[in-house]
Coordinates of C-alpha atoms in Angstrom, one line a residue:
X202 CA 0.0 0.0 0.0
X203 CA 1.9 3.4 -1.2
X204 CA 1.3 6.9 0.6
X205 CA -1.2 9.4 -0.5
X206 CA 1.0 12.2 -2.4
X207 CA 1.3 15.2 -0.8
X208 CA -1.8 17.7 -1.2
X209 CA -0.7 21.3 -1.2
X210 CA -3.3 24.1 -1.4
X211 CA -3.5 26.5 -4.0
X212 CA -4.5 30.1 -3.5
X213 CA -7.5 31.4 -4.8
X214 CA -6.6 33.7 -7.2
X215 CA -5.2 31.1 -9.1
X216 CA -8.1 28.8 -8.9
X217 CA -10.1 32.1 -9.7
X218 CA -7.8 34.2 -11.8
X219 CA -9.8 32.6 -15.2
X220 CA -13.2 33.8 -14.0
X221 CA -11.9 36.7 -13.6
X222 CA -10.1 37.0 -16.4
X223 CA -13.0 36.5 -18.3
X224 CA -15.7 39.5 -16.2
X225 CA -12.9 41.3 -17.1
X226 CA -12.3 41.1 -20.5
X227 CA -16.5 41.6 -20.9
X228 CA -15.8 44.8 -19.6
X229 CA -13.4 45.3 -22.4
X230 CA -10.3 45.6 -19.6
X231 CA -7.2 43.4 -21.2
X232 CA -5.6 42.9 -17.7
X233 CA -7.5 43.4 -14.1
X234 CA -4.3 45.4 -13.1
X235 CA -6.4 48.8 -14.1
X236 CA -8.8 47.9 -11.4
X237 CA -7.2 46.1 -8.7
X238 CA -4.6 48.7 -9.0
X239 CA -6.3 51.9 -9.5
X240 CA -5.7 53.4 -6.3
X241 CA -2.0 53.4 -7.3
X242 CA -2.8 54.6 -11.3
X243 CA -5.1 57.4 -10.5
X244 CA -3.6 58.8 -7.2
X245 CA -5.4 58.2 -3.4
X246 CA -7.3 61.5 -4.2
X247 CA -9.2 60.3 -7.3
X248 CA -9.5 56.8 -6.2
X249 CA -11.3 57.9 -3.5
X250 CA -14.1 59.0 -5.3
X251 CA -14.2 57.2 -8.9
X252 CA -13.4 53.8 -10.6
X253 CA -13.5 52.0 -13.2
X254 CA -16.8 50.3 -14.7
X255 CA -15.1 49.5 -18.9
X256 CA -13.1 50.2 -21.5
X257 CA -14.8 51.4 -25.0
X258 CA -12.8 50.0 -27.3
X259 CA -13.7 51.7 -30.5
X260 CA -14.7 49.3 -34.0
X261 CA -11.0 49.0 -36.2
X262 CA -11.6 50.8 -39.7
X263 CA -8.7 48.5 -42.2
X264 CA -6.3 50.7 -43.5
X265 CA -6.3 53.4 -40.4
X266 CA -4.3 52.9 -37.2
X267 CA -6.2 51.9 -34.2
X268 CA -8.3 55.1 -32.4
X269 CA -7.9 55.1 -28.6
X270 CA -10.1 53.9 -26.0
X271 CA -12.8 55.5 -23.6
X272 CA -12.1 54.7 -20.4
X273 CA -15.5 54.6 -18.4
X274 CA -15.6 56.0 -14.8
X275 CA -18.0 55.5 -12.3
X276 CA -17.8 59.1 -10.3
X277 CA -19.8 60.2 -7.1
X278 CA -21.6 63.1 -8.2
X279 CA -20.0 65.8 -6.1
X280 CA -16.6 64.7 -7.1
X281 CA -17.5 64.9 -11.3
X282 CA -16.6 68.2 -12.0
X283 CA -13.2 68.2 -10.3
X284 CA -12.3 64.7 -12.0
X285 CA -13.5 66.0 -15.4
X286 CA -11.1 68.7 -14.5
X287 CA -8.5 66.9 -13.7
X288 CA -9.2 64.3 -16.9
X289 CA -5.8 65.0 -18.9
X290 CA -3.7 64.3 -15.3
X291 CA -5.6 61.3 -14.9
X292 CA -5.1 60.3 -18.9
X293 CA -1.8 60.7 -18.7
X294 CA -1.3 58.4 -15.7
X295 CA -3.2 55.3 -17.2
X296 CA -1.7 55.8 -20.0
X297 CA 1.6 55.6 -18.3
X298 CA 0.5 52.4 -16.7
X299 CA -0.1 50.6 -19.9
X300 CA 3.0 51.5 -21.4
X301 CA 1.1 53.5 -24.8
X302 CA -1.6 55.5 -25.9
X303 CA -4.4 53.5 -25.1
X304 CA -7.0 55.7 -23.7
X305 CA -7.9 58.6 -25.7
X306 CA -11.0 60.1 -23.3
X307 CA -12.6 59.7 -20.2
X308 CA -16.5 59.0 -20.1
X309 CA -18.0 59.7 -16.1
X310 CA -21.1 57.9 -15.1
X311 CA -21.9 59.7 -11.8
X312 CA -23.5 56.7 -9.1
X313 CA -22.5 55.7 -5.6
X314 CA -18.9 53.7 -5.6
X315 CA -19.6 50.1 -5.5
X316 CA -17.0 49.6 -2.8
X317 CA -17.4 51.8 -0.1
X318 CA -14.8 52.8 2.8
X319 CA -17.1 52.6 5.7
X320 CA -16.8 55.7 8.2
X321 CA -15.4 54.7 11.8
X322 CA -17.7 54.5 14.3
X323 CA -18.3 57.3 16.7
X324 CA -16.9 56.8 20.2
X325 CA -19.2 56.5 22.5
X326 CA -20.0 58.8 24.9
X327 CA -18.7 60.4 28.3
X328 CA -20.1 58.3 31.5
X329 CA -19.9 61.6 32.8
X330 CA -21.9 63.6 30.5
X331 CA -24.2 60.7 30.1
X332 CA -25.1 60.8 33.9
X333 CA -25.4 64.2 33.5
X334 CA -28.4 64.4 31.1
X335 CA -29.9 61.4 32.7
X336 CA -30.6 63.2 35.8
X337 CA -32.5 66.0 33.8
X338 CA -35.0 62.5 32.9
X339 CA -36.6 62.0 36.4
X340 CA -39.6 62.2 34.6
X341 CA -39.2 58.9 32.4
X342 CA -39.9 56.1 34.1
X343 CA -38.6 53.1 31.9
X344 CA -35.3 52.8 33.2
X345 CA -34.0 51.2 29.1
X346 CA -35.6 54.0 27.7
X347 CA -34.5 56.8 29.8
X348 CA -30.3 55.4 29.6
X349 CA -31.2 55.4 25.5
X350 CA -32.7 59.0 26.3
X351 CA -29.1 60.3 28.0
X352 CA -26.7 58.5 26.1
X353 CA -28.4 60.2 22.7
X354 CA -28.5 63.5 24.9
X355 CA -24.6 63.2 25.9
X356 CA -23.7 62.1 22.5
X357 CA -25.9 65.5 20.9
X358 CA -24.1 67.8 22.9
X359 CA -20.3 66.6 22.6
X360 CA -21.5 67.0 18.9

């Protein structure tokens, strides 16, 4: 009777990395890089409120050289304006990462991010100050209700 071989584990991006291959080509991207990396491409500023939903590749005409791609950004609304600004910087720099001139113009789609940062959680608030507004609440007599009642007090005022 021999040994069972030696089982290793693979990661998942490799047992993954064709799936994803594949979304991402649909979406007209040639390598993932573009958005796993885009923080780094398009600068912490930027990143923060756009990111890339496709690449427009335009239809090849025979005989003429190949036109430039749109690169399709999904933009929070607010931030639009300053990206669209901003557009030739941000050009240049993905243009740098693929090594030519791929993409010719920027197309913004203003939605919500798909992938959120989520805000830290306030810290909760003073014992001290809480106690304080509670005994302001002789009036309430549900004892759950009336620490709910001062900690939303205590946390109104240190706002």
């Amino acid at each position: 009777m021999s040994k069972p071989g030696r089982l290793s584990a693979k990661p998942l991006s490799v047992l993954l990395s064709d799936v994803f291959s594949e979304a991402y080509a649909k979406q007209g991207f040639a390598a993932r890089e573009l958005v796993t990396r885009w923080a780094e491409i398009a600068g912490a500023d930027i990143a923060r409120h756009a990111e890339p939903v496709k690449i427009q590749w335009p239809r090849p005409v025979e005989g003429q050289p190949q036109e430039p791609a749109t690169l399709v950004l999904r933009v929070e609304g607010p931030a639009a304006l300053e990206i669209q600004h901003r557009s030739d910087v941000l050009l240049e720099r993905v243009n740098r990462f693929f090594g030519w001139h791929a993409v010719g113009r920027l197309a913004l789609r203003q939605a919500p991010l798909s992938r959120r940062e989520r805000p830290p959680r306030p810290k909760p608030p003073d014992p001290k100050a809480v106690a304080e507004v509670a005994r302001t609440l002789s009036a309430v007599e549900d004892e759950a209700l009336k620490d709910a009642l001062a900690r939303l007090g205590a946390a109104i005022k240190r706002n």
